[in-house]
PDB file of C-alpha atoms and ligand atoms in Angstrom:
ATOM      1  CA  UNK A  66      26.499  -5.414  -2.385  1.00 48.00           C
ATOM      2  CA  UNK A  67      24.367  -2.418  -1.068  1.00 59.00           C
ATOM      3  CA  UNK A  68      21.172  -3.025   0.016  1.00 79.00           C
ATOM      4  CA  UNK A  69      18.581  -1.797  -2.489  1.00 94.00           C
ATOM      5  CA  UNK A  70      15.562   0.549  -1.258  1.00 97.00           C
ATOM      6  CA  UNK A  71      12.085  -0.689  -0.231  1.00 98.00           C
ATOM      7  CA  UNK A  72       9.159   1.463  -0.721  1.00 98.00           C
ATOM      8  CA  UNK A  73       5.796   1.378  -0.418  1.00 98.00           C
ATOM      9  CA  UNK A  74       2.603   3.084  -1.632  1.00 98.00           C
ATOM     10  CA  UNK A  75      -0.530   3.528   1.159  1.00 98.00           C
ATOM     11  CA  UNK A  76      -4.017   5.335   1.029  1.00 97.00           C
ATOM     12  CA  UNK A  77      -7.616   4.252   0.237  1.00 95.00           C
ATOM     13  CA  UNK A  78      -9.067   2.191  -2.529  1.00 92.00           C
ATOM     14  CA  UNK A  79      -8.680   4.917  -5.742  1.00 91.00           C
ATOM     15  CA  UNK A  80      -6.106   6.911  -4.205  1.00 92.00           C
ATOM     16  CA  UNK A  81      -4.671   6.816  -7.367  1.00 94.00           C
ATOM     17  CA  UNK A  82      -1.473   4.512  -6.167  1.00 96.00           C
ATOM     18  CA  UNK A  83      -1.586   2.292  -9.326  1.00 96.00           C
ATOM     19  CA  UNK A  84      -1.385   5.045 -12.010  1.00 96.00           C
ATOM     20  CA  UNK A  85       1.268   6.908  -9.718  1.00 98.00           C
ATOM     21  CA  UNK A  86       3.864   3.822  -9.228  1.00 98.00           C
ATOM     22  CA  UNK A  87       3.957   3.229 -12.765  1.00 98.00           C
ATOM     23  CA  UNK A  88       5.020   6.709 -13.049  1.00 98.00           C
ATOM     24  CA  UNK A  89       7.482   6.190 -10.718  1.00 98.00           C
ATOM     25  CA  UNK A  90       9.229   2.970 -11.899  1.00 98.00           C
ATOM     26  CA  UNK A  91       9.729   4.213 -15.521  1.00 98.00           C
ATOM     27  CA  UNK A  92      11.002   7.377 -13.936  1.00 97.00           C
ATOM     28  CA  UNK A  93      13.960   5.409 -11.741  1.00 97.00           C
ATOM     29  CA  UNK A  94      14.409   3.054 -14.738  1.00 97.00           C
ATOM     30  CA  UNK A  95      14.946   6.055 -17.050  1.00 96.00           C
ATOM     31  CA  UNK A  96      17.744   7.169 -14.853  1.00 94.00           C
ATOM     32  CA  UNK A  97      19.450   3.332 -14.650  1.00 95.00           C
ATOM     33  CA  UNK A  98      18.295   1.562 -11.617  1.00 96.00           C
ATOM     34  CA  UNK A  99      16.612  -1.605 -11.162  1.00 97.00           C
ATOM     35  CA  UNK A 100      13.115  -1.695 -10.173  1.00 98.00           C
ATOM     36  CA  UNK A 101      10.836  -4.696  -8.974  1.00 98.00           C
ATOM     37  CA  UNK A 102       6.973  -3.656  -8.863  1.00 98.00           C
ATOM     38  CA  UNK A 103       5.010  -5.908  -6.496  1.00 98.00           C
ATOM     39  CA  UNK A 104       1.691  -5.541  -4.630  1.00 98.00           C
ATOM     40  CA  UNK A 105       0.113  -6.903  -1.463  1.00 98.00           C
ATOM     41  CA  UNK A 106      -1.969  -8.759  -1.279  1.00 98.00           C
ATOM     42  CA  UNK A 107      -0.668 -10.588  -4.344  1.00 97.00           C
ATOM     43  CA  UNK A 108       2.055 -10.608  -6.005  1.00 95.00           C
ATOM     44  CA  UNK A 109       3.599 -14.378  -6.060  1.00 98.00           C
ATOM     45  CA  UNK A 110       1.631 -17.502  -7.093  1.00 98.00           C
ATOM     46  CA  UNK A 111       0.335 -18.639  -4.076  1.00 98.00           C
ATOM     47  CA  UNK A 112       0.001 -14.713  -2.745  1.00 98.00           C
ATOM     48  CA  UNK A 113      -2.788 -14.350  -5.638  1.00 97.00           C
ATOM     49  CA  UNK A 114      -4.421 -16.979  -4.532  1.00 97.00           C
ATOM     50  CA  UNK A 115      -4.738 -15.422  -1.007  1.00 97.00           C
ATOM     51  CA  UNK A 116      -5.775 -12.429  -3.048  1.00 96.00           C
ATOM     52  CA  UNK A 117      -8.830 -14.337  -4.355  1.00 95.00           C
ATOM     53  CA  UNK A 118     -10.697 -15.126  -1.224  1.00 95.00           C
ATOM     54  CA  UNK A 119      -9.344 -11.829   0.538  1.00 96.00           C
ATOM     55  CA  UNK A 120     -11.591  -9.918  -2.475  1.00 94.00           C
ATOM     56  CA  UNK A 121     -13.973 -11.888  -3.474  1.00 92.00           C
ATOM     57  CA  UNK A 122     -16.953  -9.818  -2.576  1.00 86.00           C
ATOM     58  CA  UNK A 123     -19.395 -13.090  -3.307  1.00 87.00           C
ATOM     59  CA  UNK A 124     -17.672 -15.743  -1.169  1.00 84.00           C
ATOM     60  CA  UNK A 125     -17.892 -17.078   2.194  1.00 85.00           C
ATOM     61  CA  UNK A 126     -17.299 -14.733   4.730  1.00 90.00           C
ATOM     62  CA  UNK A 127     -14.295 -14.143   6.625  1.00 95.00           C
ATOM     63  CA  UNK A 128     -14.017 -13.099  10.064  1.00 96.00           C
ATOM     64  CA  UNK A 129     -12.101 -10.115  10.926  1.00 97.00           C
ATOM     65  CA  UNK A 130      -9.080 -12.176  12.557  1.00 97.00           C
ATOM     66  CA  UNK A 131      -9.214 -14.698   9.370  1.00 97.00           C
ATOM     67  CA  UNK A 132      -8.527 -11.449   7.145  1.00 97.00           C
ATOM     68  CA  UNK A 133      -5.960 -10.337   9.391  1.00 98.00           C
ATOM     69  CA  UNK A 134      -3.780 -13.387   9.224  1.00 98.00           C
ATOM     70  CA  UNK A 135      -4.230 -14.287   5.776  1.00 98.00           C
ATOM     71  CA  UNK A 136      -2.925 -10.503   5.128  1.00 98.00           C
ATOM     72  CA  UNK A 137       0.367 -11.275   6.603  1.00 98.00           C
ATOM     73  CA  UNK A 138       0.637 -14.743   5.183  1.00 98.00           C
ATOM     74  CA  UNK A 139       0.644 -13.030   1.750  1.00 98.00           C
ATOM     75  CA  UNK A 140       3.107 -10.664   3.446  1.00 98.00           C
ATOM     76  CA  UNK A 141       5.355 -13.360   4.400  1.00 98.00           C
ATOM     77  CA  UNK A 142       5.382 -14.939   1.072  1.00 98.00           C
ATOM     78  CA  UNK A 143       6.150 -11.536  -0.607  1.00 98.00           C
ATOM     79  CA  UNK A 144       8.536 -11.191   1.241  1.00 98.00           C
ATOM     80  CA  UNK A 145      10.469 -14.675   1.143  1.00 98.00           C
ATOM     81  CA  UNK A 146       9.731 -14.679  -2.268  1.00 98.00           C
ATOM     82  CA  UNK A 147      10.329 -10.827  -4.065  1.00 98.00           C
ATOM     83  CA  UNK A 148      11.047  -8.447  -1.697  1.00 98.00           C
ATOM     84  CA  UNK A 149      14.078  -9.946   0.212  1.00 98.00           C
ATOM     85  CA  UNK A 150      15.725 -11.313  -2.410  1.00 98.00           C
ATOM     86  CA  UNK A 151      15.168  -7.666  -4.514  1.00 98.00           C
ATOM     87  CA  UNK A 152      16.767  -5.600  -1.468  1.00 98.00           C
ATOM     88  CA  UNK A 153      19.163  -8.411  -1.259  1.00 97.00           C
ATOM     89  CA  UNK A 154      20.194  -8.187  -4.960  1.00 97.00           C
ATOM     90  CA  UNK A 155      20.167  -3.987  -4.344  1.00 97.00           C
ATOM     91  CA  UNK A 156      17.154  -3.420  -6.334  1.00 98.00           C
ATOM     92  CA  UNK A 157      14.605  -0.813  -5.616  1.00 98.00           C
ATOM     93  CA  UNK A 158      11.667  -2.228  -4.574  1.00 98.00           C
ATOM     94  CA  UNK A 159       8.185  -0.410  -5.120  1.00 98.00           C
ATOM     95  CA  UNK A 160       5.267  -2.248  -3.065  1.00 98.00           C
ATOM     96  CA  UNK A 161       1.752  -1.368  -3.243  1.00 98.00           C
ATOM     97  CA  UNK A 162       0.650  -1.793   0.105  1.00 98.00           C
ATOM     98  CA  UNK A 163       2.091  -3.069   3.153  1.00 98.00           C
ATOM     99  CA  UNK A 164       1.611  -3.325   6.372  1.00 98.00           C
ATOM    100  CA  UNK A 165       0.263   0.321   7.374  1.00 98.00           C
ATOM    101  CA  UNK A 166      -2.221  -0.684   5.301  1.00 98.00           C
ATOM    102  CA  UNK A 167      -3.822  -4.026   7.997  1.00 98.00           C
ATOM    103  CA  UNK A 168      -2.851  -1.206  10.299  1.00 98.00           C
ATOM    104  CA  UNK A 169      -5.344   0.971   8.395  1.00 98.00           C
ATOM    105  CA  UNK A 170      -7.926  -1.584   7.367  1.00 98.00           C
ATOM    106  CA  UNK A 171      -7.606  -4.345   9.956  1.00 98.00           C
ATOM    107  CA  UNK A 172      -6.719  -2.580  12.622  1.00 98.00           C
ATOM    108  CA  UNK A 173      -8.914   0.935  12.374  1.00 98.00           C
ATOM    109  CA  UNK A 174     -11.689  -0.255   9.850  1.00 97.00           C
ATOM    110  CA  UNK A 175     -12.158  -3.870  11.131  1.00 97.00           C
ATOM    111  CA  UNK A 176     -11.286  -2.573  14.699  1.00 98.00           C
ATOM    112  CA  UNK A 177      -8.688  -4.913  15.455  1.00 98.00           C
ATOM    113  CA  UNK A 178      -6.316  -1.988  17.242  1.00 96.00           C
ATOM    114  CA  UNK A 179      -2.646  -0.933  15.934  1.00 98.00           C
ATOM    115  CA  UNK A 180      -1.026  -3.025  18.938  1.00 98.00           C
ATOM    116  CA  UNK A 181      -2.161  -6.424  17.780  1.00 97.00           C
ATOM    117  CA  UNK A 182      -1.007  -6.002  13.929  1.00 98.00           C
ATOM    118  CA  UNK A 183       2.555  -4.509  14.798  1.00 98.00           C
ATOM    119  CA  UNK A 184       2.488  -7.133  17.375  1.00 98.00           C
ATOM    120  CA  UNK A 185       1.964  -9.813  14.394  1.00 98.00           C
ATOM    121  CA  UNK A 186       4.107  -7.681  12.149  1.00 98.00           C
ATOM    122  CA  UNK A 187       7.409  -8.192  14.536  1.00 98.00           C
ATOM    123  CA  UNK A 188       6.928 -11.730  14.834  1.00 98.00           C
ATOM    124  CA  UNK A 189       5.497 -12.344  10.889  1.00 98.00           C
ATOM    125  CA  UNK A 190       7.844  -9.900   9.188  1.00 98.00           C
ATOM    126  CA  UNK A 191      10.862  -9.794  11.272  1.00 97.00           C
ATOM    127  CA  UNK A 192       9.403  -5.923  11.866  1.00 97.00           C
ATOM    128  CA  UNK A 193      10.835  -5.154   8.604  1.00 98.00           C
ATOM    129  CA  UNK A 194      10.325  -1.222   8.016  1.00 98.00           C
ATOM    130  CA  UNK A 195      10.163   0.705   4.325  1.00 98.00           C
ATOM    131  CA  UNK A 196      12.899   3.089   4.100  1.00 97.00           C
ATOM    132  CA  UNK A 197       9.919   5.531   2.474  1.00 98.00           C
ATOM    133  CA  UNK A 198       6.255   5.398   2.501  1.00 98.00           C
ATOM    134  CA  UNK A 199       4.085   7.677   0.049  1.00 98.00           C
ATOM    135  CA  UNK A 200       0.931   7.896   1.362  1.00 98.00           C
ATOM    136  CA  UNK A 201      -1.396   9.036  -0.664  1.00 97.00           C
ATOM    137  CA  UNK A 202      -4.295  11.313   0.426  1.00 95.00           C
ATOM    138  CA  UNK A 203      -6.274  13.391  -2.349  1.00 91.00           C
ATOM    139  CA  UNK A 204      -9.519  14.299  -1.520  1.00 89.00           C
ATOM    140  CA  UNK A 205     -12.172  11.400   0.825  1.00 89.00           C
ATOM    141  CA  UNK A 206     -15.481  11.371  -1.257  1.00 90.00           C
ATOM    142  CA  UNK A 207     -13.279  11.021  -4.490  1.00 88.00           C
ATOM    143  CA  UNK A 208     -10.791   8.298  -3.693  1.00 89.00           C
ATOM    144  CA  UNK A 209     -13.867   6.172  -2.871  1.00 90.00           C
ATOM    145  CA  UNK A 210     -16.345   7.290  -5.453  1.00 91.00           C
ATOM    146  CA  UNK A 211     -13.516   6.419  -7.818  1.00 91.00           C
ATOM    147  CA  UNK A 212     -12.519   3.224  -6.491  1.00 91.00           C
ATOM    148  CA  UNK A 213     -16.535   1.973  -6.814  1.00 91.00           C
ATOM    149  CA  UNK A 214     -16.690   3.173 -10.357  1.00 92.00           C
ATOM    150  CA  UNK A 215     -13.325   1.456 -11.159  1.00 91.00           C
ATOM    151  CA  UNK A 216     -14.824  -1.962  -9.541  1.00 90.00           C
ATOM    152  CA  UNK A 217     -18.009  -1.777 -11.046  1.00 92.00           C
ATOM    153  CA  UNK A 218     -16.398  -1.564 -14.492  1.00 92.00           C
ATOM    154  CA  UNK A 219     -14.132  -4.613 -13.746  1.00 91.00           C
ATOM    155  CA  UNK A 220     -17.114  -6.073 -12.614  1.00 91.00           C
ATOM    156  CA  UNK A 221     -18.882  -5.642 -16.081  1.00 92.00           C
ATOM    157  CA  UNK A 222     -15.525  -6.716 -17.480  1.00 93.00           C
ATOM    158  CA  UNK A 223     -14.464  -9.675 -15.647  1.00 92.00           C
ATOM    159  CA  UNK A 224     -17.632 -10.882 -14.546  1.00 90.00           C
ATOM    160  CA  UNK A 225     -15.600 -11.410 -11.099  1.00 88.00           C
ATOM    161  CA  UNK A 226     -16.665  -8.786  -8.274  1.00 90.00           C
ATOM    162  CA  UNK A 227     -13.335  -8.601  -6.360  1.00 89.00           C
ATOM    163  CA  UNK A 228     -15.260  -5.480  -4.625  1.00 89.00           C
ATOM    164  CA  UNK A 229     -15.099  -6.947  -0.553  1.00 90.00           C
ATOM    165  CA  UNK A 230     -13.607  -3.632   0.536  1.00 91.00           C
ATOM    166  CA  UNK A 231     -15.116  -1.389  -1.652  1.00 89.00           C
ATOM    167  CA  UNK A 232     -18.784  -2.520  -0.630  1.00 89.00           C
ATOM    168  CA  UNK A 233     -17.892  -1.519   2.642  1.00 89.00           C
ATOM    169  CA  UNK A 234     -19.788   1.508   4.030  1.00 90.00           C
ATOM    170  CA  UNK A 235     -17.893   5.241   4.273  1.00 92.00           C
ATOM    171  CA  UNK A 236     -18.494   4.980   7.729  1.00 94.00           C
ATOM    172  CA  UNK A 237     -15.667   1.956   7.538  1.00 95.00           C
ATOM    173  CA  UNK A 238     -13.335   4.111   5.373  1.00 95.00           C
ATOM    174  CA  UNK A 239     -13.328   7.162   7.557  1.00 95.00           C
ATOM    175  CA  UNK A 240     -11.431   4.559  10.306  1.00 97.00           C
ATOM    176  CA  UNK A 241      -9.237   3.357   7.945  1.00 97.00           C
ATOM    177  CA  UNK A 242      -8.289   7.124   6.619  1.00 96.00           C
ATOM    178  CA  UNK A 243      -8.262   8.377  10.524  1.00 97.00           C
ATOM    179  CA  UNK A 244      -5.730   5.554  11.143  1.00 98.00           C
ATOM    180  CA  UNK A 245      -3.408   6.240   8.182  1.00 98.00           C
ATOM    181  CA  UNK A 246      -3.449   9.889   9.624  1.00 97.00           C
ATOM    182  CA  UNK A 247      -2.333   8.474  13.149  1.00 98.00           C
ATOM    183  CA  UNK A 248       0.676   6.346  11.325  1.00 98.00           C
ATOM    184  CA  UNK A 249       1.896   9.442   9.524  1.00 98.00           C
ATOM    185  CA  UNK A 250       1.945  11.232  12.665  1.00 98.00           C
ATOM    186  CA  UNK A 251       3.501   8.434  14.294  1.00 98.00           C
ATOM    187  CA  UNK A 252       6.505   8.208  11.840  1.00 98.00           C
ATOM    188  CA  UNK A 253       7.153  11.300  10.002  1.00 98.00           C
ATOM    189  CA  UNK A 254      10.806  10.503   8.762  1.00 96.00           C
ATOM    190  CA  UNK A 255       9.345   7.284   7.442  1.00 98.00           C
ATOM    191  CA  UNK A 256       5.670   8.281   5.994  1.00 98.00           C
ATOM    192  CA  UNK A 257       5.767  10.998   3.716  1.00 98.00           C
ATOM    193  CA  UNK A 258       1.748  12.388   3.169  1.00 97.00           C
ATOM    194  CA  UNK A 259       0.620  13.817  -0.767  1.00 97.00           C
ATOM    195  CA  UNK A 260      -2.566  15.441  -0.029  1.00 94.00           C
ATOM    196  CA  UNK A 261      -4.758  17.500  -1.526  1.00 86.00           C
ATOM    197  CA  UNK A 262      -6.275  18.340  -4.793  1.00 84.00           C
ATOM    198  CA  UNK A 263      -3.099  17.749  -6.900  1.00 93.00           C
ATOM    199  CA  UNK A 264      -3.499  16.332 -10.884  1.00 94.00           C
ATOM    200  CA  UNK A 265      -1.736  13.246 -11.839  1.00 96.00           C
ATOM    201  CA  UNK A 266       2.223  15.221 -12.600  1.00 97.00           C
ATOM    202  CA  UNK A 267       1.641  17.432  -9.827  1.00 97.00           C
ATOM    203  CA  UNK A 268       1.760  14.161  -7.526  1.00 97.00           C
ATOM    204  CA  UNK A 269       4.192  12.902  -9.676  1.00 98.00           C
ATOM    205  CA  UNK A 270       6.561  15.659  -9.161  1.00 97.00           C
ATOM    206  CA  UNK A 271       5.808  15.247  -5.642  1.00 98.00           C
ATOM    207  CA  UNK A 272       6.881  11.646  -5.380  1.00 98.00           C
ATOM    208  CA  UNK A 273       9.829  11.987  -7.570  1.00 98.00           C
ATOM    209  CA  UNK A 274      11.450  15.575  -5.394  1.00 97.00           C
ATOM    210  CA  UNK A 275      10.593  13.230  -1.940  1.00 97.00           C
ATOM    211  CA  UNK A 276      12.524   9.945  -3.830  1.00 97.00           C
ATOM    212  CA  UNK A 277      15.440  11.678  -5.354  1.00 96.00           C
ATOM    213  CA  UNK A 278      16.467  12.961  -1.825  1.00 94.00           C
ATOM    214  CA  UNK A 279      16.266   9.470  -0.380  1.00 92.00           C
ATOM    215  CA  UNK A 280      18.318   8.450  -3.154  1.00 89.00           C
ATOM    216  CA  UNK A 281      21.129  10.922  -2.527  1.00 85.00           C
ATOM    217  CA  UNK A 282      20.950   9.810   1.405  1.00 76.00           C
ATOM    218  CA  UNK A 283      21.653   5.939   0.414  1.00 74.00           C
ATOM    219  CA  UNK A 284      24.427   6.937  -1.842  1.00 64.00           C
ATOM    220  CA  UNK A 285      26.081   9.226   0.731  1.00 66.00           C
ATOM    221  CA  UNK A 286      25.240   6.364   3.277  1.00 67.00           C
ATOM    222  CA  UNK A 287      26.310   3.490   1.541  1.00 60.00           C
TER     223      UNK A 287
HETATM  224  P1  TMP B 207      -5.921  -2.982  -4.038  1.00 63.07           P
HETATM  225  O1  TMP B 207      -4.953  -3.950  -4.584  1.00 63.07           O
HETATM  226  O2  TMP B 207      -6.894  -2.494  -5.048  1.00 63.07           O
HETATM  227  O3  TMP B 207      -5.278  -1.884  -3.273  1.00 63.07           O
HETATM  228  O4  TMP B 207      -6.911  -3.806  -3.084  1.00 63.07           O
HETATM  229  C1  TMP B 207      -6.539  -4.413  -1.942  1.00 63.07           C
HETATM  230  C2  TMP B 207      -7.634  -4.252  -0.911  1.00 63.07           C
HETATM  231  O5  TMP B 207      -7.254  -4.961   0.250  1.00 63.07           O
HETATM  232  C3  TMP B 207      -7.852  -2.811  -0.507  1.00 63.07           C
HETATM  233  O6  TMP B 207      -9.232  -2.568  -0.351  1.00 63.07           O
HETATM  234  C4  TMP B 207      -7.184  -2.719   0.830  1.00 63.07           C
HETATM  235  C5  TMP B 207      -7.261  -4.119   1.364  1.00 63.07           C
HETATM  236  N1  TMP B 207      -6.131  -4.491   2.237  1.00 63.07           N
HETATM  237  C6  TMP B 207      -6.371  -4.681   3.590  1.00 63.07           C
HETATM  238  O7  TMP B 207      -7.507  -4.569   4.044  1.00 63.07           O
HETATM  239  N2  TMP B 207      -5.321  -5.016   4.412  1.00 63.07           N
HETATM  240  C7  TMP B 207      -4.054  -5.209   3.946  1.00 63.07           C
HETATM  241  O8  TMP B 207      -3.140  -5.528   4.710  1.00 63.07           O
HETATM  242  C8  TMP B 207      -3.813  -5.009   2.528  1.00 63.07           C
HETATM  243  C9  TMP B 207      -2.436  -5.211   1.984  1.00 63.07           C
HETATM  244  C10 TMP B 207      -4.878  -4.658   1.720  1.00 63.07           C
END
């Protein structure tokens, strides 16, 4: 059986990931392959749960190391749980977020330093790598504005504020943004970067030209 294809979707709160996955999973299901949508943190029973306290902007607060390690015990779950058993089974697997992003967050916004998570990462995660990461990078001021709107409204809606990260100051986000910069330029074969002031398709189209050719490498490959 050949081993399926694992990738994952990085950039800041309202980078538009959500709307652009979806786009991306009915495109590869269109065309006949299997697809398994996940997200992190989340994304198995007791992963949401971890999801809950990681978010809840009204809770008791967490210390940066607490955050850290509860990120990769979601991560460890997903992973037992959907994303091994997807490869396994030679599924595509699309995952929004991973570990780039506690690089990102934990280690550039929070401070924590790149060595520490991809130290945890090896020993967590077995130093398991995406074969392709879209990382997402339209425009700074709009990714965030958007993300606050879009919390706000769920806010209204849910009556939940799930908002931790996006009541953090720009100041925080800058880190995190410098960071994903500094993992793209770390690993271009792995990190491919969508930047600018694209529309929805225009990413789209984007993401679908970079996937195709990984496609036609893991058939010729496999
Ligand atoms: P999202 O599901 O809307 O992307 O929200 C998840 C939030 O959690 C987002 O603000 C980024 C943050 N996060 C981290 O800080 N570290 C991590 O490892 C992951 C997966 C997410």
């Amino acid at each position: 059986m050949p081993r399926g294809l694992f990738i994952t979707f990085e950039g800041l709160d309202g980078s538009g990931k959500t709307t652009q996955i979806k786009r991306l999973a009915a495109w590869l299901e269109g065309r006949g392959h299997p697809v398994v949508v996940t997200r992190q943190p989340g994304g198995t029973a007791a992963g949401d749960r971890m999801r809950a306290i990681l978010l809840d902007a009204q809770g008791a607060p967490l210390a940066p190391m607490a955050e850290m390690a509860l990120m990769f015990a979601d991560r460890a779950q997903a992973i037992a749980e959907v994303i091994r058993p997807a490869l396994e089974a030679g599924k595509i697997v699309l995952c929004d977020r991973f570990t780039d992003s506690t690089e990102a967050y934990q280690g550039g916004g929070r401070g924590l330093e790149s060595a520490t998570v991809l130290e945890l990462h090896r020993l967590i995660c077995a130093d398991m790598q995406p074969d392709l990461t879209l990382l997402l990078m339209p425009n700074f001021e709009a990714s965030l504005a958007r993300a606050r709107r879009r919390n706000t409204r769920a806010q209204e809606r849910t009556g939940k504020n799930e908002g931790r990260f996006e009541a953090e100051q720009d100041a925080f986000y800058r880190r995190v943004w410098e960071k994903y910069r500094e993992i793209a330029a770390r690993e271009p074969q792995r990190v491919v970067r969508i930047e600018g002031d694209l529309n929805i398709e225009e990413v789209h189209e984007q993401i679908v030209e970079t996937v195709a050719e990984r496609l036609l490498l893991t058939v010729k490959e496999g």
